[in-house]
Coordinates of C-alpha atoms and ligand atoms in Angstrom, one line a residue:
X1 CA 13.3 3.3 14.5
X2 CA 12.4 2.0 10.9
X3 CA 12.9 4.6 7.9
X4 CA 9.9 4.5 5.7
X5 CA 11.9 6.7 3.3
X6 CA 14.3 3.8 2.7
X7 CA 11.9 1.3 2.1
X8 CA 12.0 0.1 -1.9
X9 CA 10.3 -3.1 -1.9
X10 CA 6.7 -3.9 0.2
X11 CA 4.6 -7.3 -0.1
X12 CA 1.5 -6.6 0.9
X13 CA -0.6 -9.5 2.4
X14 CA -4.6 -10.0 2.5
X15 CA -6.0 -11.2 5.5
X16 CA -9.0 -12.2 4.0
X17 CA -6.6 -15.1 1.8
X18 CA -4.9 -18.1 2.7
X19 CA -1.0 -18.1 2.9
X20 CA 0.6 -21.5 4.6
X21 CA 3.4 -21.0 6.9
X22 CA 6.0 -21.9 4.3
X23 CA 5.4 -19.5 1.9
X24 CA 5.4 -17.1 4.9
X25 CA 8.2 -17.6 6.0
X26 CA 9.7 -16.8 2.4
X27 CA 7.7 -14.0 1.7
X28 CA 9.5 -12.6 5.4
X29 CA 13.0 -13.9 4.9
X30 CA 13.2 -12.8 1.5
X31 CA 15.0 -9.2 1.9
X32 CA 11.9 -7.5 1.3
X33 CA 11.4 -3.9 3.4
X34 CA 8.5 -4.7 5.3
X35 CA 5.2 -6.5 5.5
X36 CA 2.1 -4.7 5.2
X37 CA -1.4 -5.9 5.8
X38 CA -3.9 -4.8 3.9
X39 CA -7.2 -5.5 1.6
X40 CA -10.2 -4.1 0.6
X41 CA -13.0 -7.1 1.5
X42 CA -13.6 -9.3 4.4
X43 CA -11.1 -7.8 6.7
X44 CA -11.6 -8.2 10.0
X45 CA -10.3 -8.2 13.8
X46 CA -10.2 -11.7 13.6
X47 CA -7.7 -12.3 10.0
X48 CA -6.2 -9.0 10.8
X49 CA -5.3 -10.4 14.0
X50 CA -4.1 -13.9 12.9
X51 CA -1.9 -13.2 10.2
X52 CA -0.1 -10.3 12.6
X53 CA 0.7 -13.0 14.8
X54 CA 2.3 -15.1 12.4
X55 CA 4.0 -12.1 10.9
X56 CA 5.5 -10.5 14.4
X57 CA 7.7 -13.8 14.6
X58 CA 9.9 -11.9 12.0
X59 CA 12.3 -9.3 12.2
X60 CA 10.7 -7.1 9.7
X61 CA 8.7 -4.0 9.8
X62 CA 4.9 -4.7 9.8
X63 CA 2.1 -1.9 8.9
X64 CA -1.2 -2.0 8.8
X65 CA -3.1 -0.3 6.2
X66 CA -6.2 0.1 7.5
X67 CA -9.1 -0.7 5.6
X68 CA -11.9 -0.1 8.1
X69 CA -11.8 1.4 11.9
X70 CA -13.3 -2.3 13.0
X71 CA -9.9 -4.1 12.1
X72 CA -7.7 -1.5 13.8
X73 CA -5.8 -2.9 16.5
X74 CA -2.6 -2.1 18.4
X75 CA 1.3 -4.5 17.8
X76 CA 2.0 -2.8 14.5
X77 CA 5.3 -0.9 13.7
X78 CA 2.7 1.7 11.6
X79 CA -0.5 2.5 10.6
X80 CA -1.2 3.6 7.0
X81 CA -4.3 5.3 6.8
X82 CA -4.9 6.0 3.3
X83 CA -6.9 8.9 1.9
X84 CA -8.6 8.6 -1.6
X85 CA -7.6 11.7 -3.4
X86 CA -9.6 11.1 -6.7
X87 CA -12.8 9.1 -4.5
X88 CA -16.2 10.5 -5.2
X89 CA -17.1 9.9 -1.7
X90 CA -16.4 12.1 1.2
X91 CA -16.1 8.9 3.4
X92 CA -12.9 7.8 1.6
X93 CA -11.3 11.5 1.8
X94 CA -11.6 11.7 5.1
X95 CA -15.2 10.3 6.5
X96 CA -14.1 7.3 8.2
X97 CA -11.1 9.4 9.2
X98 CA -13.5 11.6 10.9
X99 CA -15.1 8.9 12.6
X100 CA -12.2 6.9 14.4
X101 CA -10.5 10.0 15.3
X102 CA -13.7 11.3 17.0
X103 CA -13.7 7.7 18.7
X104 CA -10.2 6.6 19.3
X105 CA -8.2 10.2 18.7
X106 CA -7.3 10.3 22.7
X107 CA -6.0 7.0 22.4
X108 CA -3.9 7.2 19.2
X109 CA 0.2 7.2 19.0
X110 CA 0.4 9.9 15.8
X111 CA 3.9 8.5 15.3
X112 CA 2.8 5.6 14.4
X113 CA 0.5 7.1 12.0
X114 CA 1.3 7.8 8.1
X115 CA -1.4 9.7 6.2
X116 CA -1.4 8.1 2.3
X117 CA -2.6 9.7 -0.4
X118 CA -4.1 7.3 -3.4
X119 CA -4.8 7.2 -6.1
X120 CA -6.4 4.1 -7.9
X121 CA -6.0 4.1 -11.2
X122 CA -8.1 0.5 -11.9
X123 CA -11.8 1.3 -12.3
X124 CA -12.6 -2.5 -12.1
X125 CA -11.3 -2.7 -8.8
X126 CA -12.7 -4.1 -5.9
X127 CA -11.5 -0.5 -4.2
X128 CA -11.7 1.4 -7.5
X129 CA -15.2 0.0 -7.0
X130 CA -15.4 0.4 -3.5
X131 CA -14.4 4.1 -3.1
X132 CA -16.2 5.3 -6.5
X133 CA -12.9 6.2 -7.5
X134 CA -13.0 8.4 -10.9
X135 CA -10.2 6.2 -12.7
X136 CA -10.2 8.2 -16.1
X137 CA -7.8 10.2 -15.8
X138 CA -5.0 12.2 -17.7
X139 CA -1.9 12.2 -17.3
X140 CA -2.6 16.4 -16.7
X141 CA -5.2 14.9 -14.3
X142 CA -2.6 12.9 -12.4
X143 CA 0.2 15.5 -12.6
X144 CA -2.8 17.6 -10.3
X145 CA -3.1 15.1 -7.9
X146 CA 0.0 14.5 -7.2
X147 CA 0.7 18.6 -6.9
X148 CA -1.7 18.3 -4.7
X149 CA -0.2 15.6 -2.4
X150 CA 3.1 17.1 -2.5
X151 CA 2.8 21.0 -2.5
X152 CA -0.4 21.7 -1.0
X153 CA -1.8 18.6 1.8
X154 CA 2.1 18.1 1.8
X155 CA 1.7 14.0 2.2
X156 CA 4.8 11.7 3.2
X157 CA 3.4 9.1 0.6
X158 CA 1.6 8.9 -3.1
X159 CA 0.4 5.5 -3.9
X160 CA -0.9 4.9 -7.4
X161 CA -3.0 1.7 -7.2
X162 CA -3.4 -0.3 -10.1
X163 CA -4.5 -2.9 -8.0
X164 CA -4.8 -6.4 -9.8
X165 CA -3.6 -5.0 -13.3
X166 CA -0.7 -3.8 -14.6
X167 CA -0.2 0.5 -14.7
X168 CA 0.9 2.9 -17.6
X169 CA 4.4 3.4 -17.3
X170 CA 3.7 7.1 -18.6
X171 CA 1.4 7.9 -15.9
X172 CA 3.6 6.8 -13.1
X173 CA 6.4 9.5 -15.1
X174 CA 3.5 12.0 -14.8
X175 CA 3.1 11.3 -10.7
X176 CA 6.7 11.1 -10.0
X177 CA 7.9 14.4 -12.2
X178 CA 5.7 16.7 -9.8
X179 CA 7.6 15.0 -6.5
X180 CA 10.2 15.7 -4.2
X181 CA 9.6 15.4 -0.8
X182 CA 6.6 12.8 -1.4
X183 CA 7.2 9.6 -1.7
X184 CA 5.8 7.6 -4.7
X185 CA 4.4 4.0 -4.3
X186 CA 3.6 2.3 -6.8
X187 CA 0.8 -1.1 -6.5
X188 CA -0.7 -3.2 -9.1
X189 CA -0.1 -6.2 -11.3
X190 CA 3.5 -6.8 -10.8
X191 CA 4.1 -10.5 -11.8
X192 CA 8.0 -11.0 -11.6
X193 CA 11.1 -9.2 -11.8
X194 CA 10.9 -7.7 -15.4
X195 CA 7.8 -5.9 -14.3
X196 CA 9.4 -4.5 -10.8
X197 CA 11.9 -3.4 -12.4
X198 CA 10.4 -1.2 -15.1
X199 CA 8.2 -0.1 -12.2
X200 CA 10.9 0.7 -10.1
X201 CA 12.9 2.7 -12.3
X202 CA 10.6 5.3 -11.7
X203 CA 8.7 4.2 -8.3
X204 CA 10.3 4.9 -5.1
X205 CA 8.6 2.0 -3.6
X206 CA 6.7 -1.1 -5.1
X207 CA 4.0 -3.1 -3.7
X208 CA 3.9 -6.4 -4.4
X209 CA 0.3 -8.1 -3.7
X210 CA -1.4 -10.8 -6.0
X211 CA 1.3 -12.7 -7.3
X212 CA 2.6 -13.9 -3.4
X213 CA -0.9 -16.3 -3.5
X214 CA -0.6 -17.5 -7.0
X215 CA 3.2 -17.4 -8.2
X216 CA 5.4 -17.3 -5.4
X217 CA 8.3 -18.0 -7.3
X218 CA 8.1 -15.2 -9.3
X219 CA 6.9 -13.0 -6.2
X220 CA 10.1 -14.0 -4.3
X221 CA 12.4 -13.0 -7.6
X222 CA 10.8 -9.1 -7.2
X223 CA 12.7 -8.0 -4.2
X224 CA 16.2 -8.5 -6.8
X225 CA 15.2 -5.0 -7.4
X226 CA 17.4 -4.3 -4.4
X227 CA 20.4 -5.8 -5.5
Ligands
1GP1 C1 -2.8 -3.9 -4.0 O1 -1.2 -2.3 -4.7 C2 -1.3 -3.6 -4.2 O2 -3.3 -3.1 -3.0 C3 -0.6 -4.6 -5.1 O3 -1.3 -4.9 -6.3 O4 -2.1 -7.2 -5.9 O5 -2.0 -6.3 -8.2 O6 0.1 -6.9 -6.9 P1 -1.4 -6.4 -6.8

């Protein structure tokens, strides 16, 4: 019913942080595409849970990306389920993958399911940290990962995450100049309008995280991008 491929502008919210109801309600009346839930610490069923239900009282598409199999749970639109292209551990390819779909595969709605290829681009990260992500990188390096996303494991999305800083505008040229059919996301340090913008000029999509829980005025001003 919803069409990721339209979708321009994302905020992304952390359960694991504190958001009162009237910034909330902004963040989901402000024209954005969609929520989407997701973190990298101190996510669980509990904060997952809490801040869907304050979410689902909106008209707005809601995903999960899920961050462990422990804080999966079913009332969202989508599942993002990302895979760590340039992680130096298995589990983040496709360990935990392995796992929940050994557990839960009978059970699982595969429409409701997008498989995301990242790459993180921050080494101080908490998930450039987390994953063991190799964060030097060329943009020949980057140009290879995101071949591979769209010509060989063919993935619907490429999400460079910058996560907590902002990118190099030359590598996010290098992603999007080997795709087509994949979409590119773009994630990490944008602080207001000036910075969506650049980013979107050559994103598909921008995610919008940080700034929600310590400028909402300026993470409000973002989704002009669409106008
Ligand atoms: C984080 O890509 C998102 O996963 C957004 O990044 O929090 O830096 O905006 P920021």
């Amino acid at each position: 019913m919803y069409d990721i491929t339209k979708w321009q502008h994302i905020f992304k919210l952390d359960p694991a942080k504190t958001i009162s109801d009237e910034d909330l309600d902004k963040i989901c009346m402000s024209n954005t595409d969609a929520i989407m839930i997701g973190g990298t610490d101190d996510i669980t069923l509990d904060n997952v849970i809490h801040l869907m239900s304050r979410v689902r009282r909106y008209p707005l598409p809601l995903v999960l990306e899920i961050a462990n199999v422990e804080s999966v749970m079913p009332g969202f639109d989508f599942y993002f389920v990302p895979t760590v292209l340039n992680s130096q551990d298995v589990q983040y390819h496709n360990g935990i993958l392995h796992k929940a779909l050994k557990e839960y595969g009978h059970a699982i709605d595969f429409d409701e399911m997008i498989f995301e290829g990242y790459v993180v681009l921050n080494q101080d990260s908490k998930v450039g940290q987390v994953t063991k992500a190799n964060c030097d990188l060329t943009t020949e390096d980057l140009e290879a990962y995101a071949l591979m996303a769209e010509e060989m494991y063919k993935l619907p999305i490429l999400y460079l995450e910058y996560s907590g800083t902002y990118g190099d505008m030359e590598m996010v040229k290098a992603a999007k100049s080997k795709l087509q059919s994949t979409q590119l996301f773009y994630g990490g340090g944008i602080r207001n309008l000036d910075d969506a913008k650049e980013v979107f000029e050559i994103a598909d999509t921008i995610i919008v995280g940080n700034v929600i829980y310590d400028d909402i005025k300026h993470a409000l001003k973002t989704v002009k991008i669409k106008e």
